[in-house]
mmCIF file of C-alpha atoms in Angstrom:
data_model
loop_
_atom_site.group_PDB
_atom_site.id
_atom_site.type_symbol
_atom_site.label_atom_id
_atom_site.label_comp_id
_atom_site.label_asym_id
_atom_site.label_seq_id
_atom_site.Cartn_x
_atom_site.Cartn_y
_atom_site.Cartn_z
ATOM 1 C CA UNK Z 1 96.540 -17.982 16.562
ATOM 2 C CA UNK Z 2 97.045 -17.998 12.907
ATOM 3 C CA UNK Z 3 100.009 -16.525 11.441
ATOM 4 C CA UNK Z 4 98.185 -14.376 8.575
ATOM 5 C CA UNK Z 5 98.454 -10.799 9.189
ATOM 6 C CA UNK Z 6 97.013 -7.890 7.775
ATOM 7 C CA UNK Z 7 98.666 -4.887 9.219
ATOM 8 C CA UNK Z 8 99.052 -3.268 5.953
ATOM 9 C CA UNK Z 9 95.705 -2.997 5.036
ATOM 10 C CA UNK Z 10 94.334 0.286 3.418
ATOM 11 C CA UNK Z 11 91.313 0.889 2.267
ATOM 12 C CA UNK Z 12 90.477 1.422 -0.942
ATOM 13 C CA UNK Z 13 86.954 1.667 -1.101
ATOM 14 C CA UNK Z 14 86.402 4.448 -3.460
ATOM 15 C CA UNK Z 15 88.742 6.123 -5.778
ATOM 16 C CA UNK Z 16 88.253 8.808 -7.168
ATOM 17 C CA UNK Z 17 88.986 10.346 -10.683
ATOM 18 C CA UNK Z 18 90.398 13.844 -11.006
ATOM 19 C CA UNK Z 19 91.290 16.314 -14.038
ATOM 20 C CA UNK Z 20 94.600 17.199 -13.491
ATOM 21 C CA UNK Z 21 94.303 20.420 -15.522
ATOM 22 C CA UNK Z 22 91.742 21.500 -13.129
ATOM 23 C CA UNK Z 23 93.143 23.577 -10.266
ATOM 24 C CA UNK Z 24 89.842 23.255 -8.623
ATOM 25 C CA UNK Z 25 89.246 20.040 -8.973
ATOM 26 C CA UNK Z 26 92.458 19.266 -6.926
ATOM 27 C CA UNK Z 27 91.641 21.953 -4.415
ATOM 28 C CA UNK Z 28 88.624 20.147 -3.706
ATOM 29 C CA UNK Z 29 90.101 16.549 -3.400
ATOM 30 C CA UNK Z 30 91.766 18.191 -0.046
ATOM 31 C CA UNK Z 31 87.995 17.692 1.583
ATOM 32 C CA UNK Z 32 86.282 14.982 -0.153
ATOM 33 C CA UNK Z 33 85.461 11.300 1.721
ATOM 34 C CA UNK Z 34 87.623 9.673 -0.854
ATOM 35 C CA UNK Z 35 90.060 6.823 0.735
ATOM 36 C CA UNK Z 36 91.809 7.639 -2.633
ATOM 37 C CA UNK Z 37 92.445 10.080 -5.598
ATOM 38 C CA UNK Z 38 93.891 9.589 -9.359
ATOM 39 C CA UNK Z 39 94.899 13.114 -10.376
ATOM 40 C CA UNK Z 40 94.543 12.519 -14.280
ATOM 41 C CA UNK Z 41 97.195 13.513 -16.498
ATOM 42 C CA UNK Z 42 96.016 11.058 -19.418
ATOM 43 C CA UNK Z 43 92.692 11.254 -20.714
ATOM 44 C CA UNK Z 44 91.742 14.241 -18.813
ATOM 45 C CA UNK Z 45 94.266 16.452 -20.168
ATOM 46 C CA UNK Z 46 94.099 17.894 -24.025
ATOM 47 C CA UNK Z 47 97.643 17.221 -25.785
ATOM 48 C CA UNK Z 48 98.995 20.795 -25.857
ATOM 49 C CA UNK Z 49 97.755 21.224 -22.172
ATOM 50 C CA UNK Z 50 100.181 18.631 -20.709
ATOM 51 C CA UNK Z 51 103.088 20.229 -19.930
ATOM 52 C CA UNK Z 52 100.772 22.851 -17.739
ATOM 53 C CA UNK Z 53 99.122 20.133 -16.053
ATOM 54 C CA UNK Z 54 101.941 18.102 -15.098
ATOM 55 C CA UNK Z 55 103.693 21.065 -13.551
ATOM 56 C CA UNK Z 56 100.453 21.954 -11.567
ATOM 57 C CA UNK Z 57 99.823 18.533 -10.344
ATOM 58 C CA UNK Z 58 103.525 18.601 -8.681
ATOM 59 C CA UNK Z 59 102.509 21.979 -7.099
ATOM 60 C CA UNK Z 60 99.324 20.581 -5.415
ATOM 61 C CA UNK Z 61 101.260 17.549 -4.161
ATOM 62 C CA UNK Z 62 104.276 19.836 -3.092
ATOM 63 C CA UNK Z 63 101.488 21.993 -1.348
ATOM 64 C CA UNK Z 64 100.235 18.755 0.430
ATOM 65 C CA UNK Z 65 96.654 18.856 2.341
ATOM 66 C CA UNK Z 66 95.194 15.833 1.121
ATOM 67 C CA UNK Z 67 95.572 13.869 4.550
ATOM 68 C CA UNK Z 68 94.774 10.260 4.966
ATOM 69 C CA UNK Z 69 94.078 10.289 1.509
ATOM 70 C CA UNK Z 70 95.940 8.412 -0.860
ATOM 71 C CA UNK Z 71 97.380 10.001 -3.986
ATOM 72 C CA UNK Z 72 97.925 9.070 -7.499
ATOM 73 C CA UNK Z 73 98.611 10.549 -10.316
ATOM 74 C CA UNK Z 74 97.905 8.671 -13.732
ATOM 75 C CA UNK Z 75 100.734 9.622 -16.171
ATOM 76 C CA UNK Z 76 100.524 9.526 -19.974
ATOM 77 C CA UNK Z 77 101.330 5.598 -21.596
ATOM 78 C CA UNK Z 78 104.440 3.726 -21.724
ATOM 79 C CA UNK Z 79 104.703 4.859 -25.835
ATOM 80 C CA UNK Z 80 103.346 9.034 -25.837
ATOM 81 C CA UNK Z 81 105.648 11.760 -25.942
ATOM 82 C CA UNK Z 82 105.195 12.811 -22.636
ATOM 83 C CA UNK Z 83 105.830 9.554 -20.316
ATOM 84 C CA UNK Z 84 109.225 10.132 -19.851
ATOM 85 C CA UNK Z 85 108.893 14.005 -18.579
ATOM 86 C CA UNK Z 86 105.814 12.701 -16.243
ATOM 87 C CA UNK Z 87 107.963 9.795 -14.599
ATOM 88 C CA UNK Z 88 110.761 12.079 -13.858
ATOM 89 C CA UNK Z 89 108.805 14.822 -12.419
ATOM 90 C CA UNK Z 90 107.135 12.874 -10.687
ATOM 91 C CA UNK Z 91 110.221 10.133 -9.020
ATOM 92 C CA UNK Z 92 111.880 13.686 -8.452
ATOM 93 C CA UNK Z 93 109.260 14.966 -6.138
ATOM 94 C CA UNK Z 94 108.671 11.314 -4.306
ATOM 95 C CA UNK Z 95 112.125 11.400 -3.879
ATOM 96 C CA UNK Z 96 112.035 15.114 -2.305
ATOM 97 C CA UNK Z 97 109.064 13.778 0.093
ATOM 98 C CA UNK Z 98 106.353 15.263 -1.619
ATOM 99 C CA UNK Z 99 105.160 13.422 -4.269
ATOM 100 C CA UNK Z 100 102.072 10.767 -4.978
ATOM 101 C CA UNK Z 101 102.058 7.190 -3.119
ATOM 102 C CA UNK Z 102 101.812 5.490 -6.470
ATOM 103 C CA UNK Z 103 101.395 6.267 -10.005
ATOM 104 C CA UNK Z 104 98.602 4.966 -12.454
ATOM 105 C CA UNK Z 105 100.358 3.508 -15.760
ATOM 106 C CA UNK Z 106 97.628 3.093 -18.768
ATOM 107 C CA UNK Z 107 97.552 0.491 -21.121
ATOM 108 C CA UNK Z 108 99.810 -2.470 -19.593
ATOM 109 C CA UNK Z 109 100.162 -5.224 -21.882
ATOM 110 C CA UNK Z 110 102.744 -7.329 -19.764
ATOM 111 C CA UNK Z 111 104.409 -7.442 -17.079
ATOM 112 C CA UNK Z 112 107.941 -6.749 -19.025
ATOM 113 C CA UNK Z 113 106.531 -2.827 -19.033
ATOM 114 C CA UNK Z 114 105.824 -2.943 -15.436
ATOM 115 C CA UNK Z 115 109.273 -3.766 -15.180
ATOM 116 C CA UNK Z 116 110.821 -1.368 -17.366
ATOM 117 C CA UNK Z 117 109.236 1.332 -15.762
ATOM 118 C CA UNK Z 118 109.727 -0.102 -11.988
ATOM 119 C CA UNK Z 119 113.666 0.026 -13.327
ATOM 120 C CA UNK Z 120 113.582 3.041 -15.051
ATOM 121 C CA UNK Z 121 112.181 4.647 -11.618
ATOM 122 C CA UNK Z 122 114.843 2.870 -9.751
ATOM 123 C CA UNK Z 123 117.416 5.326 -11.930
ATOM 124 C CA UNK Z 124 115.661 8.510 -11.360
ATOM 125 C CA UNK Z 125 116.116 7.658 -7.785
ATOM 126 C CA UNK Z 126 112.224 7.202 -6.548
ATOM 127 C CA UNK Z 127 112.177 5.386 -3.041
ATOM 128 C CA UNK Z 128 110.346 2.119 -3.056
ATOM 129 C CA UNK Z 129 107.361 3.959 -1.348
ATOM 130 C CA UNK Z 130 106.629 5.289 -4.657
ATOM 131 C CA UNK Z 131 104.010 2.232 -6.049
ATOM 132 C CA UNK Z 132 102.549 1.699 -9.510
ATOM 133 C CA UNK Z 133 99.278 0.690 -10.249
ATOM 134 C CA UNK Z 134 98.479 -0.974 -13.961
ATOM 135 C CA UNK Z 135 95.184 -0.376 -15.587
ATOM 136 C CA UNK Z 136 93.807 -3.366 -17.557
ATOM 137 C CA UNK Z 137 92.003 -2.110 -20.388
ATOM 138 C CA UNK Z 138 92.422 -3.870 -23.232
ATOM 139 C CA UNK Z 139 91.990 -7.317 -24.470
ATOM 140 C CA UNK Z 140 95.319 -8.334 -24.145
ATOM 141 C CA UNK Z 141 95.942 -7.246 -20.823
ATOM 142 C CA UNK Z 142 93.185 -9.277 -19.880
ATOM 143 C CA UNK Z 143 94.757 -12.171 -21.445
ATOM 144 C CA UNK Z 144 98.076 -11.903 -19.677
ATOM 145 C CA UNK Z 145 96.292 -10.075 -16.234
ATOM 146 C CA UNK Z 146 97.696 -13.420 -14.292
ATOM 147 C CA UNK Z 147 101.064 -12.676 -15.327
ATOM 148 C CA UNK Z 148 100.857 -9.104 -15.454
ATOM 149 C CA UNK Z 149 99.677 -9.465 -11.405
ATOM 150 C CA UNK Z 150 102.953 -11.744 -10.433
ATOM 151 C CA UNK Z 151 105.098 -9.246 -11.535
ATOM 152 C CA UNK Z 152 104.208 -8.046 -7.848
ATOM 153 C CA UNK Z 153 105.856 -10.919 -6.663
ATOM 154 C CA UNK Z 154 109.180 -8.868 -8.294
ATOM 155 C CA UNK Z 155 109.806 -5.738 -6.063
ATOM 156 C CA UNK Z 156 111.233 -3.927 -9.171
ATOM 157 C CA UNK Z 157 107.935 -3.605 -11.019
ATOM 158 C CA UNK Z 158 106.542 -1.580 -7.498
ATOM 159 C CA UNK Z 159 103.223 -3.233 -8.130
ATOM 160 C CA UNK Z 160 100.206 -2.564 -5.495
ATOM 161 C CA UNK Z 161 96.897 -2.426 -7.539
ATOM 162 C CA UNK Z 162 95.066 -3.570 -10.328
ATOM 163 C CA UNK Z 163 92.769 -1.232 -11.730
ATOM 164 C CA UNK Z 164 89.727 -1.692 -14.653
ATOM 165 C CA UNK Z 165 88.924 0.071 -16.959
ATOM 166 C CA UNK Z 166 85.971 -1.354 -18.572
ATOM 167 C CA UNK Z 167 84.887 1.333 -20.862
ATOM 168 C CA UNK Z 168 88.567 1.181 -23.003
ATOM 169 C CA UNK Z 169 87.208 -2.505 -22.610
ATOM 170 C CA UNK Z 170 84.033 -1.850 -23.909
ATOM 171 C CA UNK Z 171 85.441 0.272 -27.016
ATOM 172 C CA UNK Z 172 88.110 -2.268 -27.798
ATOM 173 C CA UNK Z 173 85.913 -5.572 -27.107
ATOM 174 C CA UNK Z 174 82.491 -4.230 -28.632
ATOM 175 C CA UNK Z 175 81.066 -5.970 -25.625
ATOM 176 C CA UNK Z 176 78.236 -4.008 -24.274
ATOM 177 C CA UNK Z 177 78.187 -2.042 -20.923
ATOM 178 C CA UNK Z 178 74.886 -3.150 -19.736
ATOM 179 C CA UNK Z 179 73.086 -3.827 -16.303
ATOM 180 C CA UNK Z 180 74.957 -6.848 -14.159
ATOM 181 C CA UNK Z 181 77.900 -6.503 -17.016
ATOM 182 C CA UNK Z 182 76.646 -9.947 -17.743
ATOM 183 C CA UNK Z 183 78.792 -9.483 -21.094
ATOM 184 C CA UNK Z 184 82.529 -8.463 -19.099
ATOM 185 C CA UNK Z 185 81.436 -10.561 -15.926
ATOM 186 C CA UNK Z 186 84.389 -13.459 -17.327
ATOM 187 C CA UNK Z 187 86.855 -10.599 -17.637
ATOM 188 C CA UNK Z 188 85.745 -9.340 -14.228
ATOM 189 C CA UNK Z 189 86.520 -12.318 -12.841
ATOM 190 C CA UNK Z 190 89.953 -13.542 -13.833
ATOM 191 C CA UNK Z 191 91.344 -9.902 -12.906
ATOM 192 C CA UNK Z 192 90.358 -10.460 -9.234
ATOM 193 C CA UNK Z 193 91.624 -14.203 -9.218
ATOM 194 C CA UNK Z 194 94.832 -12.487 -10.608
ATOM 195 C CA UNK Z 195 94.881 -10.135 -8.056
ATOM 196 C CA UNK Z 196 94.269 -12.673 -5.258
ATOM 197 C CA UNK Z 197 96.713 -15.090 -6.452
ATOM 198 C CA UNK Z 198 99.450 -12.297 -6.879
ATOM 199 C CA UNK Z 199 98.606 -10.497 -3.484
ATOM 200 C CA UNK Z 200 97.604 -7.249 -5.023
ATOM 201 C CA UNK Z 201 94.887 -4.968 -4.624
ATOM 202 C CA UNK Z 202 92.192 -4.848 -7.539
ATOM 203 C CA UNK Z 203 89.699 -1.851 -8.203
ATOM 204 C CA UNK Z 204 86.282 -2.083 -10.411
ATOM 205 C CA UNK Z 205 85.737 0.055 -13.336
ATOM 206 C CA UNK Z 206 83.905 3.619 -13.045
ATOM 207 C CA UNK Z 207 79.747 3.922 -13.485
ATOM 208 C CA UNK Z 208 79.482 6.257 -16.164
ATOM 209 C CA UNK Z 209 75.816 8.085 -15.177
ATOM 210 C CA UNK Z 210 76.664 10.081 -12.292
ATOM 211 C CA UNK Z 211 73.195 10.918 -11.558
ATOM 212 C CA UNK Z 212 71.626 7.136 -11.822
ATOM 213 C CA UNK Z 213 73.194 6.478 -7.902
ATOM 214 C CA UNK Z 214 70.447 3.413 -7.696
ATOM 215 C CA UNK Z 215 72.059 1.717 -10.746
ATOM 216 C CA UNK Z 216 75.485 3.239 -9.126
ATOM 217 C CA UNK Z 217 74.828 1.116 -5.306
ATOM 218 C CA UNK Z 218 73.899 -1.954 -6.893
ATOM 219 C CA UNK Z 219 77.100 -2.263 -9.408
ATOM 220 C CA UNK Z 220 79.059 -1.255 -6.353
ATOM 221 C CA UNK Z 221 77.322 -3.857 -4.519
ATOM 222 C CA UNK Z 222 77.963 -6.823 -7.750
ATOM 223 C CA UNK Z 223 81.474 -5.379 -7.355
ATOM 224 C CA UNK Z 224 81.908 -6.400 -3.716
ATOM 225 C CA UNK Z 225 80.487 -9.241 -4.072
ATOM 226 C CA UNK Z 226 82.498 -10.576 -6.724
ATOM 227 C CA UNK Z 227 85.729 -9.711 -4.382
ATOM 228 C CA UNK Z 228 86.619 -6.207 -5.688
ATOM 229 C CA UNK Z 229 88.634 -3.876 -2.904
ATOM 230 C CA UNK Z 230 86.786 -1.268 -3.907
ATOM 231 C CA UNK Z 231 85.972 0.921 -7.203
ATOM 232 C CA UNK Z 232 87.171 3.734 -9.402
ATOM 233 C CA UNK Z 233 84.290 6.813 -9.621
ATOM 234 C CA UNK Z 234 84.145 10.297 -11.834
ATOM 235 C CA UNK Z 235 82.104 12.248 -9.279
ATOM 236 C CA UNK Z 236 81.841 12.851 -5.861
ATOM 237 C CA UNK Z 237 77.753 12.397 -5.572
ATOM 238 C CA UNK Z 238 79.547 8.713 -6.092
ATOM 239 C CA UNK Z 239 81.275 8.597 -2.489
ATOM 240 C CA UNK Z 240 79.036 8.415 0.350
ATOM 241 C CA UNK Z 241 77.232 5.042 -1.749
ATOM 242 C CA UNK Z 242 80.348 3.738 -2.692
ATOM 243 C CA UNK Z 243 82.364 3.726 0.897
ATOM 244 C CA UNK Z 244 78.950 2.434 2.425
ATOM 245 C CA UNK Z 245 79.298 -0.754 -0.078
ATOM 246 C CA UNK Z 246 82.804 -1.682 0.563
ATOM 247 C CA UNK Z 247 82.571 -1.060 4.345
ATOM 248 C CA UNK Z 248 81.821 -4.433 6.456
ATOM 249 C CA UNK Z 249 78.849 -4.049 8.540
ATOM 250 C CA UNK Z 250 78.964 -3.937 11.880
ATOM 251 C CA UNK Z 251 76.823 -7.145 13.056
ATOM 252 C CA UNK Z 252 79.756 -8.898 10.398
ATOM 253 C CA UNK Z 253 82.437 -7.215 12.059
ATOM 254 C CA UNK Z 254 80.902 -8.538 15.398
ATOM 255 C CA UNK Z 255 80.682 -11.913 14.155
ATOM 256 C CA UNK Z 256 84.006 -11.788 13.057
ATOM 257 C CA UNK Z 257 85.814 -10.874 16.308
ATOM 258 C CA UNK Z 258 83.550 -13.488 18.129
ATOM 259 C CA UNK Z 259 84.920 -15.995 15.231
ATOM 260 C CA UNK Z 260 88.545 -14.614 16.086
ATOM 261 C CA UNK Z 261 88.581 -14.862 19.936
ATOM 262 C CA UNK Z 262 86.799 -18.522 19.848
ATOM 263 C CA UNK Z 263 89.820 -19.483 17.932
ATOM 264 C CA UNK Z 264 92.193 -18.026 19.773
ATOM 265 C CA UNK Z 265 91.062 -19.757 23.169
ATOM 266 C CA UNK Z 266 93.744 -21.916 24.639
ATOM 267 C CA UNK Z 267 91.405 -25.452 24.666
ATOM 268 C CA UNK Z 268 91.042 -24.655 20.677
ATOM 269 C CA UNK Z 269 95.416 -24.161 19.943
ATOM 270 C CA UNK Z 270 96.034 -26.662 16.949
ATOM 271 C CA UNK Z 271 92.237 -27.387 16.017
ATOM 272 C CA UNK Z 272 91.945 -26.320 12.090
ATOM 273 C CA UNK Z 273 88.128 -26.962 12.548
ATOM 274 C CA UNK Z 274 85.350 -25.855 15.680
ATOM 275 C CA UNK Z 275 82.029 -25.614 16.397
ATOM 276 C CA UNK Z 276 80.110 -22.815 17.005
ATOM 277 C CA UNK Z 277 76.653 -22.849 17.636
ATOM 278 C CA UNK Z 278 75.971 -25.852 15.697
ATOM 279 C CA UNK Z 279 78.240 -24.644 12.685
ATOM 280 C CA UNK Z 280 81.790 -25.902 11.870
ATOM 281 C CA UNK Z 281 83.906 -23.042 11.024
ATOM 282 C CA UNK Z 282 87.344 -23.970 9.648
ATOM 283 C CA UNK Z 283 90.748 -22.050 10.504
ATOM 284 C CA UNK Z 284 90.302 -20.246 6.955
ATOM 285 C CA UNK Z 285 87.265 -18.585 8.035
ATOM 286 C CA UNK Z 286 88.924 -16.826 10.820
ATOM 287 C CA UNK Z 287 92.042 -16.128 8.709
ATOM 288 C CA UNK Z 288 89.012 -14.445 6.872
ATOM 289 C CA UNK Z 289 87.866 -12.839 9.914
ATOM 290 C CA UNK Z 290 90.996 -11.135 10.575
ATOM 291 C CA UNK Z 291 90.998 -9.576 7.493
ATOM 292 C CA UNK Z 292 87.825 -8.003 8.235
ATOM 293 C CA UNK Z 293 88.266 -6.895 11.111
ATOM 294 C CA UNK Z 294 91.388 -5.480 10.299
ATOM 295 C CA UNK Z 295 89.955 -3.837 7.007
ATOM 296 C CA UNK Z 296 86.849 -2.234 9.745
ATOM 297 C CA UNK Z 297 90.033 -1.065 11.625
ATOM 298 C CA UNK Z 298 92.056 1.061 9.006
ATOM 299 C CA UNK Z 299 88.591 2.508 7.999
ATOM 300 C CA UNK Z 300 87.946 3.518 11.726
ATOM 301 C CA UNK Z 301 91.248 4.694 12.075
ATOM 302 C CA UNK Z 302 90.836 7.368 9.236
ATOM 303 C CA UNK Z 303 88.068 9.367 11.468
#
């Protein structure tokens, strides 16, 4: 049997942007089909509206409700004003048991600011349940993504995700956001090898037309097939074609536990290569398996 494992597998098919000044809009998160929520306390929230925001965010996480879901809350950068208010409210109420499962940290350059907040969470007392996820979004972040992605390999920068965000891209780049991405596709790229090589998660960017859900399915579908865990939306009308995308389909998760249990017989113990039905499968295509079947698993297991 091979010794990979994937117990900790969660899915992270869609992810879903919310205002955080928008009492509603986190009331509603409570029902939606989202494996996972960013409660927006950057670009979402007007300067002099912070403050406001940042205490009601804490009260809908106190408040709790959002099940199976999991929670983050994007805080302001490493260099505004208000980072240092929205990491301590926010390690204060992880601490107390009712915070987010990971916080959303714009603009990382490096992995030295990954660190520097991982530490300065480590003072304010956050358990190590509390993650971070870094958003790559400019050209130099996708520069240094490989070494911004092995900082997971340090427990002190907390890191669990990799997300995109391809229109700060766009704006900084003056690359075009066009159909395939044909123009980003490079970028695309070395952020999941990054991701893979580091052992972290890695999101795609959001579609910007809500209402195009044909142009929607078939980025989400480029997106999976280019080995994203899932991506990043602005509206729930996104969801249902989204989670369909980055769910394995049943005849593959068949295949895949037929793969599994063929290598697992006793007469095949040791062999890194068998047949099956005239085709040679190697041992890394049911370490690939597994993973499949496990990621069918933890979606099943959310009801």
């Amino acid at each position: 049997m091979s010794g990979v494992a994937f117990h900790a597998i969660r899915p992270r098919r869609s992810v879903l942007y919310m205002p955080g000044a928008n009492a509603r809009a986190l009331e509603k998160a409570r029902s939606l089909p989202a494996d996972a929520i960013i409660i927006d306390l950057e670009d979402a929230v007007a300067p002099d509206a912070k403050a406001a925001a940042r205490l009601q965010v804490a009260e809908a996480l106190a408040a709790g409700g959002y099940g199976t879901r999991e929670v983050v809350v994007r805080v302001n950068g490493f260099d505004t004003p208000w980072f240092e208010a929205d990491l301590a409210r926010f390690a204060e109420a992880a601490a107390g048991g009712a915070g987010a499962d990971a916080l959303l940290i714009p603009k990382i350059a490096s992995a030295e600011t990954l660190r520097a907040v991982g530490t300065r969470l480590d003072a304010l007392g956050a358990p190590a349940s509390l993650r971070l996820w870094a958003m790559i979004e400019t050209p130099q972040a996708v520069l240094g993504v490989a070494g911004i992605a092995a900082a997971a390999r340090d427990p002190v920068s907390r890191l669990a995700a990799l997300v995109l965000g391809t229109n700060d891209l766009a704006k900084e780049t003056g690359a075009r956001i066009v159909p395939g991405r044909a123009p980003m596709h490079t970028w695309l790229s070395m952020c999941v090898l990054a991701a893979r090589a580091a052992g972290v998660e890695v999101l795609d960017g959001v579609w910007n037309d809500f209402r195009d859900l044909d142009g929607f399915a078939r980025e989400c579908r480029e997106a999976a097939e280019m080995g994203f865990d899932g991506k990043t939306l602005i509206h729930p009308t996104q969801l249902d074609r989204c989670n369909a995308t980055f769910t394995p389909p049943d005849d593959e998760v068949a295949a895949a536990r037929t793969l599994i249990a063929a290598f697992d017989r006793p007469e095949h113990a040791g062999k890194g290569v068998i047949q099956i039905e005239g085709r040679m499968y190697e041992r890394m295509h049911a370490d690939i398996a597994r993973k499949t079947v496990a990621l069918a698993e933890a979606i099943a297991a959310r009801g």
